[in-house]
mmCIF file of C-alpha atoms in Angstrom:
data_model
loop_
_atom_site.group_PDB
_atom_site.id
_atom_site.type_symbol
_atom_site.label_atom_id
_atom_site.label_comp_id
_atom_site.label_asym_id
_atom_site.label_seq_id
_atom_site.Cartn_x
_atom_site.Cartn_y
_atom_site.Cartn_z
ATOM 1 C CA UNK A 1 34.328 27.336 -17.079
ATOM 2 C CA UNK A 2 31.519 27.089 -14.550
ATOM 3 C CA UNK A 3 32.005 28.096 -10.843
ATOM 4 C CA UNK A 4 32.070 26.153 -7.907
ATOM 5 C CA UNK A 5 28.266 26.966 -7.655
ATOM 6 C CA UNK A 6 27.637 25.556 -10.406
ATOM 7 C CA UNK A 7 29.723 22.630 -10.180
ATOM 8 C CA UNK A 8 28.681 21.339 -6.881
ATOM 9 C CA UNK A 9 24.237 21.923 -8.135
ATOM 10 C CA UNK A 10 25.277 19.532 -10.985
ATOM 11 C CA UNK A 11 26.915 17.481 -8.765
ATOM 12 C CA UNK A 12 24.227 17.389 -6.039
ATOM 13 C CA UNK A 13 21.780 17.069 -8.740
ATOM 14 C CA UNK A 14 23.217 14.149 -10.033
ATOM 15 C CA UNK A 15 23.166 12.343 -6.627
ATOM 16 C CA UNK A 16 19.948 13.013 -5.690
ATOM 17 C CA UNK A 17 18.961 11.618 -9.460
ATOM 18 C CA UNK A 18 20.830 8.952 -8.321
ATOM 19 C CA UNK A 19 18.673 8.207 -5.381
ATOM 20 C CA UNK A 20 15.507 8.544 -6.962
ATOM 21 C CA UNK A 21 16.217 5.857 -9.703
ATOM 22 C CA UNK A 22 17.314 3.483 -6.879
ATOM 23 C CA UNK A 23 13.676 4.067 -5.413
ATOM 24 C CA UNK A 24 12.410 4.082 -8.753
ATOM 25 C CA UNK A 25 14.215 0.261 -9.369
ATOM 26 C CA UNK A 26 12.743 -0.999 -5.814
ATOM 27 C CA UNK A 27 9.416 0.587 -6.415
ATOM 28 C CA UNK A 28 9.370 -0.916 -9.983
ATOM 29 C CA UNK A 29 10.559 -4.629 -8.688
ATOM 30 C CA UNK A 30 7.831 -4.568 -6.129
ATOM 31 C CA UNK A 31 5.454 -3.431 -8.916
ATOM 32 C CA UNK A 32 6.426 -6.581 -11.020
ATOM 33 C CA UNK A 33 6.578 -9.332 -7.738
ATOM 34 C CA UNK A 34 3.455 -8.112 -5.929
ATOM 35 C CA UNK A 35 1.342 -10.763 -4.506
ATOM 36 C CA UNK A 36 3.405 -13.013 -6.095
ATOM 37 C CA UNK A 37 3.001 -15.276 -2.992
ATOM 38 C CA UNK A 38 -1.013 -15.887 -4.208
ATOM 39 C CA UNK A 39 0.087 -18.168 -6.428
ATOM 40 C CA UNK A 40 1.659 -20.169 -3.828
ATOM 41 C CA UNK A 41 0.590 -23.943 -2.643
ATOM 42 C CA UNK A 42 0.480 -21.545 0.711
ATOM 43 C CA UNK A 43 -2.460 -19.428 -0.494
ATOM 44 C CA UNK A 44 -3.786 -20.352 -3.617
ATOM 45 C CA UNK A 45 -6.356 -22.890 -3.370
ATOM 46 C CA UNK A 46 -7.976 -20.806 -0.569
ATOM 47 C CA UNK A 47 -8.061 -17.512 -1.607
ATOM 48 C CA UNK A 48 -9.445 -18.819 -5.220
ATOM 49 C CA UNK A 49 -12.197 -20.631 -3.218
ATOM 50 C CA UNK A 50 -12.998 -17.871 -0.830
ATOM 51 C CA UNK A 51 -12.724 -15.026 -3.671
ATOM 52 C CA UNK A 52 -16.455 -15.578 -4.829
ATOM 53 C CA UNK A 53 -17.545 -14.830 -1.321
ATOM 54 C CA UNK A 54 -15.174 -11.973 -0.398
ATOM 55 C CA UNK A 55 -16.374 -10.310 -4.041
ATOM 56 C CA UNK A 56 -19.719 -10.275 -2.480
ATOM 57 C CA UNK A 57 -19.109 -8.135 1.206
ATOM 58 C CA UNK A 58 -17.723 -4.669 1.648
ATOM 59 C CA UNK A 59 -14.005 -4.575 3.267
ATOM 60 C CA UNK A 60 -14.310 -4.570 6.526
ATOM 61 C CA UNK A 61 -18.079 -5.701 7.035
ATOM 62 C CA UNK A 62 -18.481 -8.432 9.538
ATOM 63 C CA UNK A 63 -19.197 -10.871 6.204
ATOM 64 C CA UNK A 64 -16.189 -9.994 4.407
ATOM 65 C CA UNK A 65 -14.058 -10.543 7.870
ATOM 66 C CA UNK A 66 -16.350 -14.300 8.187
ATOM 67 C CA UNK A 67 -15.068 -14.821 4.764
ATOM 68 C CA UNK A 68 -11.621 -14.257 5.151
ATOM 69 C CA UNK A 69 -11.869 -16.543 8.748
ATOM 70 C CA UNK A 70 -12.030 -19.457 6.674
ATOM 71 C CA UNK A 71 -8.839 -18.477 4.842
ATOM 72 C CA UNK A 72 -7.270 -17.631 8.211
ATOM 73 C CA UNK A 73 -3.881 -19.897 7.089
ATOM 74 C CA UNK A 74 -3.291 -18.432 3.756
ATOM 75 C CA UNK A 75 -3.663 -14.422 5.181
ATOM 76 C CA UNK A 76 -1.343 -15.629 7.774
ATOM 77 C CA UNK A 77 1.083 -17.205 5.047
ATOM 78 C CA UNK A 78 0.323 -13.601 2.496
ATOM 79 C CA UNK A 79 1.108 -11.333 5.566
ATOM 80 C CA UNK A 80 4.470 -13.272 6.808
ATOM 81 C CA UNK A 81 6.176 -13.095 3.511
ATOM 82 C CA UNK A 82 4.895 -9.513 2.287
ATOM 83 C CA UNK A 83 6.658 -6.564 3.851
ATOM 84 C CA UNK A 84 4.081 -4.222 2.422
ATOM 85 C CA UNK A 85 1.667 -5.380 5.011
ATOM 86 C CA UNK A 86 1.644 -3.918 8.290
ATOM 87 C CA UNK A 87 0.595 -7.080 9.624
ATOM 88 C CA UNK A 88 4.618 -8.366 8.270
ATOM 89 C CA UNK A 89 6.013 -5.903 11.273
ATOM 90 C CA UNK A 90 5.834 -6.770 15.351
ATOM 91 C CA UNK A 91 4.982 -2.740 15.374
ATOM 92 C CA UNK A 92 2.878 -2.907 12.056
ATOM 93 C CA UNK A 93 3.576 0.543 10.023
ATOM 94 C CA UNK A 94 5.995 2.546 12.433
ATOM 95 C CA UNK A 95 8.674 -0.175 11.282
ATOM 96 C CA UNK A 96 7.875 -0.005 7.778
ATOM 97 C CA UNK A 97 10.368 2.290 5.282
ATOM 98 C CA UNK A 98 8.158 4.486 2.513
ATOM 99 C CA UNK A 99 8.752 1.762 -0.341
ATOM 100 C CA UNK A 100 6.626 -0.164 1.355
ATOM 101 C CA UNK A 101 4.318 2.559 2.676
ATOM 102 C CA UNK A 102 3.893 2.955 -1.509
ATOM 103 C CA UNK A 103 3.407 -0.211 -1.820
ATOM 104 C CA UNK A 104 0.721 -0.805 0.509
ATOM 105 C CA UNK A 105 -0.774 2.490 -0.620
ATOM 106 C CA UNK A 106 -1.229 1.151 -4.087
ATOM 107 C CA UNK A 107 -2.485 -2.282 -3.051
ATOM 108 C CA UNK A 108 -4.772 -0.337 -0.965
ATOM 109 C CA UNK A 109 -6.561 1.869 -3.882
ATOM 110 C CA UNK A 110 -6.156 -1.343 -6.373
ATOM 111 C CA UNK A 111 -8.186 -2.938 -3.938
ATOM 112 C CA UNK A 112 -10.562 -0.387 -3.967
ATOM 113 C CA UNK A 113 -11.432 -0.487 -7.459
ATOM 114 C CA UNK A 114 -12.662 -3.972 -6.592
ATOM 115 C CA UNK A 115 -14.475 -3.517 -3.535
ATOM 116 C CA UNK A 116 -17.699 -2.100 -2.165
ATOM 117 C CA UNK A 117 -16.499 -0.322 0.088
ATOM 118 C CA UNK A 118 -15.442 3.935 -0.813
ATOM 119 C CA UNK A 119 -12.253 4.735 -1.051
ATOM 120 C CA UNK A 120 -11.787 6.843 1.780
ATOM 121 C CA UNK A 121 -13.792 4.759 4.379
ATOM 122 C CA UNK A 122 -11.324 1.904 3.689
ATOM 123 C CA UNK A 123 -8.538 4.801 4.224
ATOM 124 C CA UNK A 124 -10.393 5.792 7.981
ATOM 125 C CA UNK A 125 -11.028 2.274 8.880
ATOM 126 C CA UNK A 126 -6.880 1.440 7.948
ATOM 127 C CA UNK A 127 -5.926 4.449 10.207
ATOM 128 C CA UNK A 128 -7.608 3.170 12.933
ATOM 129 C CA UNK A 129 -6.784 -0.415 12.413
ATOM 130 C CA UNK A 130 -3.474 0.041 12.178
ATOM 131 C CA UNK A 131 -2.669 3.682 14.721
ATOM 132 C CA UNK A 132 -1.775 5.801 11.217
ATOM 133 C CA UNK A 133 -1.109 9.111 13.164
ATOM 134 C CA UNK A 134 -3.023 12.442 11.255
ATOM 135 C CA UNK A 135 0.742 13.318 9.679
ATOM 136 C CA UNK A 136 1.236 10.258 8.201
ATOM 137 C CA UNK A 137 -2.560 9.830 7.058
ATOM 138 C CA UNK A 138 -2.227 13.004 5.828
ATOM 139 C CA UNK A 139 0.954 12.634 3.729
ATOM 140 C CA UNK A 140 -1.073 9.292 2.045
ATOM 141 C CA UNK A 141 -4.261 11.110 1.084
ATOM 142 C CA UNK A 142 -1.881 13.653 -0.517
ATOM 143 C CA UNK A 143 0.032 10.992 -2.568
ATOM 144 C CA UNK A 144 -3.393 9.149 -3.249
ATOM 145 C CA UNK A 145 -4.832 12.912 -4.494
ATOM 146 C CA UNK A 146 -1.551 12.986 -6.917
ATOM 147 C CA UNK A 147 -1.662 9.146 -8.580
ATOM 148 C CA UNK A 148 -5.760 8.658 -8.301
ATOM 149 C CA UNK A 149 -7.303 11.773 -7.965
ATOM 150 C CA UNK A 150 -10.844 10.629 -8.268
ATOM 151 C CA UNK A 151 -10.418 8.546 -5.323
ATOM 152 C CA UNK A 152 -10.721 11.199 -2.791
ATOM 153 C CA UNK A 153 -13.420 14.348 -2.556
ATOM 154 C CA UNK A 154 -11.722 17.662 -3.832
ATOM 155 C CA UNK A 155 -13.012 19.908 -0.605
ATOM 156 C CA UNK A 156 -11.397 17.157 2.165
ATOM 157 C CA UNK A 157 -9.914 19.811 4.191
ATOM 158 C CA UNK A 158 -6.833 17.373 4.794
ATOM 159 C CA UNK A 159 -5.451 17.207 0.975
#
């Protein structure tokens, strides 16, 4: 018969499993409905027309921010419907929970692999956009070093 001890680590075990696959589920629906809202009457039509030229200009150059002027309506439309964008909160990230922080993470290094822009200028040029504090920066380099390690330099004395 196992002891107390025992019974109560397989019990807290259990529950903490028990967490996880609830963040697992949300993280997993998110996966599945992300950016669903481009397909929209909303945003369709003008991101698919302004895609060509955003393709061309690295995130965050004064082109690529031209480009996405004349789409001004549909980012409006994207940000008030997607709670993984900071831009969705009155107080951007300091309102969001860490599903969506994972989220917007992901969409963040997707959109990388797209982009002409490095990895980790896009990452320094979203802390300062949007006041990520050196913790928090810190704790998303980390995740980034665990899910896309090639994304980041080995010797960045933060990871």
């Amino acid at each position: 018969m196992p002891s107390d001890y025992v019974k109560d680590l397989i019990d807290h075990k259990q529950r903490v499993a028990g967490y996880m696959q609830i963040v697992a589920n949300e993280l997993f629906k998110r996966a599945t409905g992300h950016d669903n809202s481009k397909f929209s009457e909303e945003e369709f039509e003008l991101y698919e027309k302004a895609f060509p030229e955003l393709q061309k200009h690295a995130y965050g150059s004064s082109e690529f921010k031209a480009a996405l002027d004349t789409i001004k309506p549909a980012i409006q439309h994207h940000y008030a419907v997607n709670d993984h964008h900071p831009e969705f909160f009155e107080q951007g990230i300091s309102q969001m929970n860490l599903i969506q922080i994972i989220e917007m993470m992901c969409d963040w290094i997707a959109a990388s692999e797209r982009s002409q822009r490095d990895f980790l200028q896009g990452l320094e040029m979203n802390k300062e956009r949007f006041h990520i504090d050196d913790q928090l920066f810190g704790a998303l380099k980390n995740t980034v070093m665990k899910i896309a390690p090639g994304k980041l330099p080995v010797s960045d004395p933060l990871v």
